[in-house]
Coordinates of N, CA, C and O in Angstrom, one line a residue:
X14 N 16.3 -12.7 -9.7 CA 15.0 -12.2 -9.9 C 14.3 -11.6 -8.6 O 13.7 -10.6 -8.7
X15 N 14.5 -12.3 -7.5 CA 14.1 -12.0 -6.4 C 14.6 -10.8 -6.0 O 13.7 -10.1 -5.4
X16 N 15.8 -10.1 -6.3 CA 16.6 -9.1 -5.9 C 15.8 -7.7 -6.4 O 15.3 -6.7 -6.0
X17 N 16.2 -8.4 -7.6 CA 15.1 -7.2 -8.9 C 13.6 -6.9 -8.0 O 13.4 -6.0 -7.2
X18 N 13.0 -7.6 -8.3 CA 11.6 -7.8 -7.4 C 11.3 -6.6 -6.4 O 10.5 -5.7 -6.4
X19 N 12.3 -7.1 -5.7 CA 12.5 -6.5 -3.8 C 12.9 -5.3 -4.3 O 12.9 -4.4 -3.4
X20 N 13.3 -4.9 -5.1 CA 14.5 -3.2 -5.6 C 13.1 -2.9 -6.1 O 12.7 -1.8 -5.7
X21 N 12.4 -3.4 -6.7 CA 11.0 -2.7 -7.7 C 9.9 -2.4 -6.9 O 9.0 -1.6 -7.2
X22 N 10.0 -3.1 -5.8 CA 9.2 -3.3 -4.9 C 9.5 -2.0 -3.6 O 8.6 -1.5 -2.8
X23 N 10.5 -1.8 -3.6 CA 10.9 -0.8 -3.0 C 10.8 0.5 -3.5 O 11.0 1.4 -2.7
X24 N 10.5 0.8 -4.6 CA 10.8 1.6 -5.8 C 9.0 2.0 -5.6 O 8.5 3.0 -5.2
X25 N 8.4 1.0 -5.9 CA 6.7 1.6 -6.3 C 6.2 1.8 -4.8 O 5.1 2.1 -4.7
X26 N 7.0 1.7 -3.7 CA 6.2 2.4 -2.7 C 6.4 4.2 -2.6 O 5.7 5.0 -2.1
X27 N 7.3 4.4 -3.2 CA 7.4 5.8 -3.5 C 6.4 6.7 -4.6 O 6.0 7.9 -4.4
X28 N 6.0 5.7 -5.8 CA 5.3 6.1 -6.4 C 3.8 6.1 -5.9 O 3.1 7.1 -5.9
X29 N 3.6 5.0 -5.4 CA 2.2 4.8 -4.2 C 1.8 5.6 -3.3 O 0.6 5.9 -3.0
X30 N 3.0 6.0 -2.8 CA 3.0 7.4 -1.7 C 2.9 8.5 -2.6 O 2.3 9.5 -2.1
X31 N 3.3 8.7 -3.9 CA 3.1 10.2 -4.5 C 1.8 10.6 -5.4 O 1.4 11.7 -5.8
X32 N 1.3 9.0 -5.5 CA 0.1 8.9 -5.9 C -1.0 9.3 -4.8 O -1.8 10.2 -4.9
X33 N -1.0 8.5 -3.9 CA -2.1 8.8 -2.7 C -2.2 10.4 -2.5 O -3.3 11.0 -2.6
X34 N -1.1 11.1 -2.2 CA -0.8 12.4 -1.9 C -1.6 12.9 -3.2 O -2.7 13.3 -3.0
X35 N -1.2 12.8 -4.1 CA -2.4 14.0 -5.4 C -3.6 13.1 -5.5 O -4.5 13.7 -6.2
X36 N -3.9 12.1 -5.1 CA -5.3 11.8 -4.9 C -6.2 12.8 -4.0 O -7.2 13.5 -4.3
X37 N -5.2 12.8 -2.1 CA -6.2 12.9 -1.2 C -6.2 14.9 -1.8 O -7.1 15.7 -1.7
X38 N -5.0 15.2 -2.3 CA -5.0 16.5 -2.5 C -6.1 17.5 -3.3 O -6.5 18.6 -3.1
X39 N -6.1 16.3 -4.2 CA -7.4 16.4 -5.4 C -8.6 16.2 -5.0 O -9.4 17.0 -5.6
X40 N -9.3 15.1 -3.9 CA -10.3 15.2 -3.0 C -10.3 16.5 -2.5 O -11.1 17.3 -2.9
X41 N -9.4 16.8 -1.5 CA -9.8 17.8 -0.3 C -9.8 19.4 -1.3 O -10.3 20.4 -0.7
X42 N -9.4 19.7 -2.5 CA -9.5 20.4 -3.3 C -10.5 20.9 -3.9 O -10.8 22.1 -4.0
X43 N -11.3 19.2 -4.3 CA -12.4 19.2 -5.4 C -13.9 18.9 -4.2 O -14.9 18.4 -4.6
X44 N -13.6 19.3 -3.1 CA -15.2 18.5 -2.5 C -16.1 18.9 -3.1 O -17.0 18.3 -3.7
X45 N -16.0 20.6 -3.1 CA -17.2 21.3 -3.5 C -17.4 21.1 -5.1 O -18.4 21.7 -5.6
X46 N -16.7 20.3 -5.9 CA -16.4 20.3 -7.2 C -17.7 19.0 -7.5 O -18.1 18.2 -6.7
X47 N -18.0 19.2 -8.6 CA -18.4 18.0 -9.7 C -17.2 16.3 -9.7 O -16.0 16.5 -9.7
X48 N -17.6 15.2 -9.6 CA -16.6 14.3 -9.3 C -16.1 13.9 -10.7 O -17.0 13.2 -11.1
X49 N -15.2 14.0 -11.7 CA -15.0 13.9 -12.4 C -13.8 13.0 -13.5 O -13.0 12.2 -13.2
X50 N -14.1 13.5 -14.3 CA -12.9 11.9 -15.3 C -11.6 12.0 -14.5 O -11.1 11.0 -14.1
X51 N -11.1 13.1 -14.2 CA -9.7 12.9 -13.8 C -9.5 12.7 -12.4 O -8.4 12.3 -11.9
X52 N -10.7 13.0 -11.7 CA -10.9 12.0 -10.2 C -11.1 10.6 -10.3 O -11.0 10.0 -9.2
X53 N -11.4 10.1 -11.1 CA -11.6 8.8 -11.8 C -9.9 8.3 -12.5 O -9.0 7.5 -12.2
X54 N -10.1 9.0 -13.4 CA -8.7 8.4 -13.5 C -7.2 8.1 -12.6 O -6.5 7.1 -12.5
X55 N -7.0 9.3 -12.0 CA -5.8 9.2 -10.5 C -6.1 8.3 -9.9 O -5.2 7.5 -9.5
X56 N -7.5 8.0 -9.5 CA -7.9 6.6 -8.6 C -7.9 5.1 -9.4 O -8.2 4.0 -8.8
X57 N -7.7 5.3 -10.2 CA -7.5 4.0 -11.4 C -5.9 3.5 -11.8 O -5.4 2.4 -12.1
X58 N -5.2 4.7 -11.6 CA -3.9 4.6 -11.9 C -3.1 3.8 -9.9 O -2.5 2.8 -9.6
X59 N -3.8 4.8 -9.4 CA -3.5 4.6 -7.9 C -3.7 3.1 -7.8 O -2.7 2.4 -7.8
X60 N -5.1 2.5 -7.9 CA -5.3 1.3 -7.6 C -4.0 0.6 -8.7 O -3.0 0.1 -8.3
X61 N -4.2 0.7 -9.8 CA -3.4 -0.3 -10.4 C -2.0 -0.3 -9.6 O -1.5 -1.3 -9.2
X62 N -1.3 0.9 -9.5 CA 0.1 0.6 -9.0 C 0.1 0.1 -7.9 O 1.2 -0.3 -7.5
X63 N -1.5 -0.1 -6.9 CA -0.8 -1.1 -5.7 C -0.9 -1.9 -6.1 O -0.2 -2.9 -5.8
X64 N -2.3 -2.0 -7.0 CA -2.2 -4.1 -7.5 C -1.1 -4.7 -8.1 O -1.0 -5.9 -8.2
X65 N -0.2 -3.7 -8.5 CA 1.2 -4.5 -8.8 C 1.7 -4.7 -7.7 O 2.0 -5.9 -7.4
X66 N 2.1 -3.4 -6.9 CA 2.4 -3.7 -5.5 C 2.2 -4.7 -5.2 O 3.1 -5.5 -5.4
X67 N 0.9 -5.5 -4.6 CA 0.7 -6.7 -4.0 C 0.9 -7.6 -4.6 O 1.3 -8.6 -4.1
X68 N 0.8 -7.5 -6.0 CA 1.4 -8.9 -6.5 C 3.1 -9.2 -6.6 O 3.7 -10.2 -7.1
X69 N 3.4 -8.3 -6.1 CA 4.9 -8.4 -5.9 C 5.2 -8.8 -4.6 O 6.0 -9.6 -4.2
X70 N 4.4 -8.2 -4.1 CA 4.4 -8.6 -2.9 C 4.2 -10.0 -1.8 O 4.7 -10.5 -0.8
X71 N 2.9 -10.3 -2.9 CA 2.7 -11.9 -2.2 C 4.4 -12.5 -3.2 O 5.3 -13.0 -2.6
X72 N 4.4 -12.4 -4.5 CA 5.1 -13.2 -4.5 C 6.4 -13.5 -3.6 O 6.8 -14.6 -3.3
X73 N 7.2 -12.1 -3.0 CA 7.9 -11.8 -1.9 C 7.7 -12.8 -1.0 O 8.5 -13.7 -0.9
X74 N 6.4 -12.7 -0.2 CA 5.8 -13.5 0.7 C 6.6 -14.9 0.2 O 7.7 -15.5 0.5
X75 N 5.8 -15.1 -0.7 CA 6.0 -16.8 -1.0 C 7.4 -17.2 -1.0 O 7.8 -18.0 -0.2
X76 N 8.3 -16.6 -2.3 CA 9.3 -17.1 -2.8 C 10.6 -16.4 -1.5 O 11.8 -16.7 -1.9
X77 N 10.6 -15.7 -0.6 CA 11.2 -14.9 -0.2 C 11.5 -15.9 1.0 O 10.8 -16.9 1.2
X78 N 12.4 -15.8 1.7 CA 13.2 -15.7 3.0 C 12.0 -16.0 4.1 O 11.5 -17.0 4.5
X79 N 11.6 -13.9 4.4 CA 10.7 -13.5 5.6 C 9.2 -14.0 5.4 O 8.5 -13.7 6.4
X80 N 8.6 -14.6 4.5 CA 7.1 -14.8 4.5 C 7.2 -16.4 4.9 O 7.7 -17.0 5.9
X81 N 6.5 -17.0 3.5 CA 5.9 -18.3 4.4 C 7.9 -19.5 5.0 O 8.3 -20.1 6.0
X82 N 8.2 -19.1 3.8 CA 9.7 -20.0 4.3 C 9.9 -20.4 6.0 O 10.1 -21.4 6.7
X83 N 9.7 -18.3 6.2 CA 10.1 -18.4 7.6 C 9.1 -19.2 8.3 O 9.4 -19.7 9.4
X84 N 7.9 -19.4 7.9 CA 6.9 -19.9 8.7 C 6.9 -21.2 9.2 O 6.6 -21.6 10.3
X85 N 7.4 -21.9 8.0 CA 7.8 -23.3 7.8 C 8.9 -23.9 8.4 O 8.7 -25.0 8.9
X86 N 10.2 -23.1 8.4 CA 11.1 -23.0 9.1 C 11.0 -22.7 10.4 O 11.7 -23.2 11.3
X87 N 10.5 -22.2 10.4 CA 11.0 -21.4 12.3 C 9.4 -22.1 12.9 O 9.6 -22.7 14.0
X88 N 8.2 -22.1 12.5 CA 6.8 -22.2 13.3 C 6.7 -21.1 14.0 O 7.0 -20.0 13.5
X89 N 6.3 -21.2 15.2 CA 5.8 -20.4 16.1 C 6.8 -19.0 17.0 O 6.6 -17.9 17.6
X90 N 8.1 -20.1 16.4 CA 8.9 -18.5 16.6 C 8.7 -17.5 16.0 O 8.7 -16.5 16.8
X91 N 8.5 -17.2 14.5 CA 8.3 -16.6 14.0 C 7.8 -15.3 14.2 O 8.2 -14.2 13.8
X92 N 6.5 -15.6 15.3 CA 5.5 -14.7 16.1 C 6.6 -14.2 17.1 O 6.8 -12.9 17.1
X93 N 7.3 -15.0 18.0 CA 8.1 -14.0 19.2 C 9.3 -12.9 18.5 O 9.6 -11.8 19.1
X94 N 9.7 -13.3 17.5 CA 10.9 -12.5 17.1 C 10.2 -11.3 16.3 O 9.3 -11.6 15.5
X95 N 10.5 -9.8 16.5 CA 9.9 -9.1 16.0 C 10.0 -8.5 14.1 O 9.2 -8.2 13.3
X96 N 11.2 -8.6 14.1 CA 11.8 -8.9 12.4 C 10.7 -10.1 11.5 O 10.1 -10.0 10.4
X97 N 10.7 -11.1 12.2 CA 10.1 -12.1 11.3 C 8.5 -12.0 11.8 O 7.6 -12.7 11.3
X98 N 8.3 -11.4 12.6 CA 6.6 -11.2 12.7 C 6.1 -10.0 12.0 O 4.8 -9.9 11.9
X99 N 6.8 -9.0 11.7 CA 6.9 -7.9 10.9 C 6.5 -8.3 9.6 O 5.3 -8.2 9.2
X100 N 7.3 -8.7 8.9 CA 7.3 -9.3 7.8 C 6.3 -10.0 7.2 O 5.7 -9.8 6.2
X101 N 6.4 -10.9 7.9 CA 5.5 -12.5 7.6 C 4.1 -12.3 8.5 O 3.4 -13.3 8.4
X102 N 3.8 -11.3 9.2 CA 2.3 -11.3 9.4 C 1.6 -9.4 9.2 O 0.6 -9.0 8.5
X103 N 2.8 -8.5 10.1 CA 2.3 -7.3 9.9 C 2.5 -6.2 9.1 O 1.8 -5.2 9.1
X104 N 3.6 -6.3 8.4 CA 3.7 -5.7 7.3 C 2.7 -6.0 6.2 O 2.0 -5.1 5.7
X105 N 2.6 -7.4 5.9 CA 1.4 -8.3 4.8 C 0.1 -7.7 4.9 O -0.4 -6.9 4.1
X106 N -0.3 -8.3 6.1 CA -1.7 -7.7 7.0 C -2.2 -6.4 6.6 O -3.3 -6.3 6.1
X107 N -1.4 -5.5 6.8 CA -1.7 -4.1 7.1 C -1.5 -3.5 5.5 O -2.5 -3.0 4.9
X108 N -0.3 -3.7 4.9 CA -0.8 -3.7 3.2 C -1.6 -3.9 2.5 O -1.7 -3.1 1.6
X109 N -2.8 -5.5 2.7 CA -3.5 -6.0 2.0 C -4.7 -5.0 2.9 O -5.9 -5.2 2.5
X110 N -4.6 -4.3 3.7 CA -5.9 -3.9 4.5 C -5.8 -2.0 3.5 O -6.7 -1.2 3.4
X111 N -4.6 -2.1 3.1 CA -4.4 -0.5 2.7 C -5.1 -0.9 1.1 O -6.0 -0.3 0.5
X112 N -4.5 -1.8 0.6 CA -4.6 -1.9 -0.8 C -6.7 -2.3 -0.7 O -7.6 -2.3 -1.6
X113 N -6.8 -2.6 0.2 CA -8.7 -2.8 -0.2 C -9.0 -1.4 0.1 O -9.3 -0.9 -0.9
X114 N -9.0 -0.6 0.9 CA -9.2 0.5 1.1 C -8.9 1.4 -0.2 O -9.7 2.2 -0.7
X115 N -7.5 1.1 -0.5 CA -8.0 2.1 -1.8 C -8.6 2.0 -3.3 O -8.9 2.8 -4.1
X116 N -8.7 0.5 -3.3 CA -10.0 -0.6 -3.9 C -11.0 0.3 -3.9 O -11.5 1.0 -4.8
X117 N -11.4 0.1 -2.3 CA -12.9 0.6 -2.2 C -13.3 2.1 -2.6 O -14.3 2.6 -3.1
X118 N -12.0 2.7 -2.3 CA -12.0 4.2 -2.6 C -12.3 4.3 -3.9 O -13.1 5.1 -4.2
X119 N -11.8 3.6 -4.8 CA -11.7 3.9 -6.3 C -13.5 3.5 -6.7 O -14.1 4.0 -7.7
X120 N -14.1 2.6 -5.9 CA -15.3 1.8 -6.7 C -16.2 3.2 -5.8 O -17.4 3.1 -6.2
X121 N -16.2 3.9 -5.3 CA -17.1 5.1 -4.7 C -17.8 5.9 -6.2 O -18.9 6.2 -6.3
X122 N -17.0 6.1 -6.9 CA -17.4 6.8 -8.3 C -18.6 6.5 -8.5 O -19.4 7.4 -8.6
X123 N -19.1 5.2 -8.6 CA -19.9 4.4 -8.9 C -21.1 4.6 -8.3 O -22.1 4.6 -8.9
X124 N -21.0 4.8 -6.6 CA -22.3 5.4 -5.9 C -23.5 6.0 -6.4 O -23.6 6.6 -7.5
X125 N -23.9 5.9 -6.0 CA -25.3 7.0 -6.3 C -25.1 8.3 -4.9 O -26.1 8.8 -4.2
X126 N -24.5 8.5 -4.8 CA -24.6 9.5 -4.0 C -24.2 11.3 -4.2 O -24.2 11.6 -5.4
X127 N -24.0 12.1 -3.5 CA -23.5 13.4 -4.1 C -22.1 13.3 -4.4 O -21.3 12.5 -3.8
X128 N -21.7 14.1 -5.4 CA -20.2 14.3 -5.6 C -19.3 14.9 -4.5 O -18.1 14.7 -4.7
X129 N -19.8 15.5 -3.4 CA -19.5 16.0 -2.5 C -19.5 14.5 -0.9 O -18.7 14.4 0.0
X130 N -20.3 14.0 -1.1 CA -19.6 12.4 -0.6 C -18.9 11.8 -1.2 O -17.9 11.3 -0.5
X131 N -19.0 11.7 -2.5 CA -17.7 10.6 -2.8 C -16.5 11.5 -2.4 O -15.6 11.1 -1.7
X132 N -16.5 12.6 -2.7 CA -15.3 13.4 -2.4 C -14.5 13.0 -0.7 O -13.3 12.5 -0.5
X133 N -15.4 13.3 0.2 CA -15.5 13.5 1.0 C -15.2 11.5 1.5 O -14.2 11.4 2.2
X134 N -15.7 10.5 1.3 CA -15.6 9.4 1.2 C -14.1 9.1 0.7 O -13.4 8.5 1.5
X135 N -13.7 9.4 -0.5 CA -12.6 9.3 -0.8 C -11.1 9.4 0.3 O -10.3 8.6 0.7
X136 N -11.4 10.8 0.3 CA -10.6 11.6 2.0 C -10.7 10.6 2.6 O -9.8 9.8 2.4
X137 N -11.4 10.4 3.2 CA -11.2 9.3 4.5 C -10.6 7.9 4.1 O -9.8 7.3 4.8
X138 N -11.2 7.5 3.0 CA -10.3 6.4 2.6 C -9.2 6.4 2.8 O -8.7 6.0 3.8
X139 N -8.5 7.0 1.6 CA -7.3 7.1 1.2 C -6.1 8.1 2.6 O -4.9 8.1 2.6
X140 N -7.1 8.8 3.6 CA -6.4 9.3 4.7 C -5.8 7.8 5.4 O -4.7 7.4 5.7
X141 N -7.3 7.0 5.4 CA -6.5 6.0 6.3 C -5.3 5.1 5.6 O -4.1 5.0 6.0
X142 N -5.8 4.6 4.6 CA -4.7 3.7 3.6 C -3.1 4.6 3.4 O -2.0 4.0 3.2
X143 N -3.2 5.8 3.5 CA -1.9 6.0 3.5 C -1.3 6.0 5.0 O -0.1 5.9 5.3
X144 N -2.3 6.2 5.7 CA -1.8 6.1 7.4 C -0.7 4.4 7.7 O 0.4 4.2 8.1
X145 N -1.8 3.6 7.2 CA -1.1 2.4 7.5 C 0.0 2.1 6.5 O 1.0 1.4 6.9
X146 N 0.0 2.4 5.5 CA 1.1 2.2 4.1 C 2.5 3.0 5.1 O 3.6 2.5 5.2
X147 N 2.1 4.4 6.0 CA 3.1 4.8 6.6 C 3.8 3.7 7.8 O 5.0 3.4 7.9
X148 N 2.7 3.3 8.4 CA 3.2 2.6 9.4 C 3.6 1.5 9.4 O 4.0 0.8 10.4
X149 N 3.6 1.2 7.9 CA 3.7 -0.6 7.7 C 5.4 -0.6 6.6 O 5.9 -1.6 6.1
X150 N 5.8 0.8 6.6 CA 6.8 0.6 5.3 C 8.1 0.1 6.7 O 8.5 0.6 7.8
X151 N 8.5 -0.9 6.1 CA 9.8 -0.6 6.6 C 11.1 0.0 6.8 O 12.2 -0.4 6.5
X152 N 10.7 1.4 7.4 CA 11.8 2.8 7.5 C 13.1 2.3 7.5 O 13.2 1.1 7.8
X153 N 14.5 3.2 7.2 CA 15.4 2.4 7.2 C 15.3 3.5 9.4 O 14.9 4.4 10.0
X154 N 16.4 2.0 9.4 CA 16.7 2.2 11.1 C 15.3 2.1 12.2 O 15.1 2.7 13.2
X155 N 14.5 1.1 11.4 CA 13.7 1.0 12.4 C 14.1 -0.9 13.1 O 14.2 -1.8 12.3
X156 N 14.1 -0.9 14.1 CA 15.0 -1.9 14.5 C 15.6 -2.5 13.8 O 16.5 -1.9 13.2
X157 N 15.6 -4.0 13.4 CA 17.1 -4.8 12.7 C 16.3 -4.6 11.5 O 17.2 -4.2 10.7
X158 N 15.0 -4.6 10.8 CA 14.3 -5.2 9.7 C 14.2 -3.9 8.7 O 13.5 -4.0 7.7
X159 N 14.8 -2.8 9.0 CA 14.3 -1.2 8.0 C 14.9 -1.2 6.4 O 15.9 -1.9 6.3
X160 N 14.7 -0.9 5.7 CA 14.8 -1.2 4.3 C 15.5 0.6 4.2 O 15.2 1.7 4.8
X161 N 16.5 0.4 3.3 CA 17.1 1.5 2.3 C 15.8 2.6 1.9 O 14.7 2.1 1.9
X162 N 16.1 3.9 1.7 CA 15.3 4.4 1.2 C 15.3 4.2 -0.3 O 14.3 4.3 -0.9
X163 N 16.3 4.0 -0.8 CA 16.5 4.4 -2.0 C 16.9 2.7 -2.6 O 17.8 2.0 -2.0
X164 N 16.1 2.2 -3.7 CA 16.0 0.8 -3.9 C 17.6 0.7 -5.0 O 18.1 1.5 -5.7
X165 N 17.8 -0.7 -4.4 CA 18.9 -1.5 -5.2 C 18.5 -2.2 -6.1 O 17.4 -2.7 -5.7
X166 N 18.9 -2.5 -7.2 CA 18.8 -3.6 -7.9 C 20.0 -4.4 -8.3 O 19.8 -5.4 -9.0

């Protein structure tokens, strides 16, 4: 199950990435535009696929090898070795900081402000959250810890 998991998990960050992309695309598109159902909707679908994301993800954490196990196991090594501080603090970290951002992006509709801010609001969100989702994926060949591009099951 864990295997499945980690292959699915590997799988919806592609989707998450193709999502964000026709979100910010559809922002930087629509500023001058009326903010509308299907700007609402893309950001509804977006958020849900990370909230699967992360729930896959803590579970990862938990039941997995590199999260808490290792923490338990190893203590304070954990932090000097860069593979298992990756994993078990900055990978985690930096995900759960992308997945509120595009939280917050999605609850902007809601504002009372012009359509041309949430637009513009949006952009910046979702500019940053995909910035860190880039820097937090584990590329393959980035030192010992890089993930396949293409998921196994």
């Amino acid at each position: 199950m864990y295997n499945f998991l980690l292959g699915l998990h590997n799988l919806l960050r592609w989707v998450i990435l193709l999502l964000l992309i026709i979100n910010l695309l559809r922002h930087i598109a629509a500023v001058k535009k009326p903010f509308g159902a299907t700007d609402k909707k893309l950001g509804l679908v977006l958020m849900i696929f990370a909230h699967i994301q992360l729930l896959i993800g803590l579970y990862e954490w938990f039941a997995g090898s590199w999260g808490l196990q290792n923490f338990m196991n190893n203590g304070a090594e954990v932090m000097r070795n860069s593979a298992s501080r990756f994993f078990a603090v900055e990978h985690t970290v930096g995900m759960i900081v992308a997945i509120i951002l595009i939280t917050v992006a999605r609850g902007v509709y809601r504002k009372s402000i012009t359509d041309d801010k949430k637009h513009r609001r949006c952009i910046l969100l979702y500019t940053f959250a995909l910035l860190i989702i880039l820097a937090m994926i584990p590329w393959p060949g980035m030192y010992e810890f890089g993930r396949n591009l293409v998921p196994s099951f």
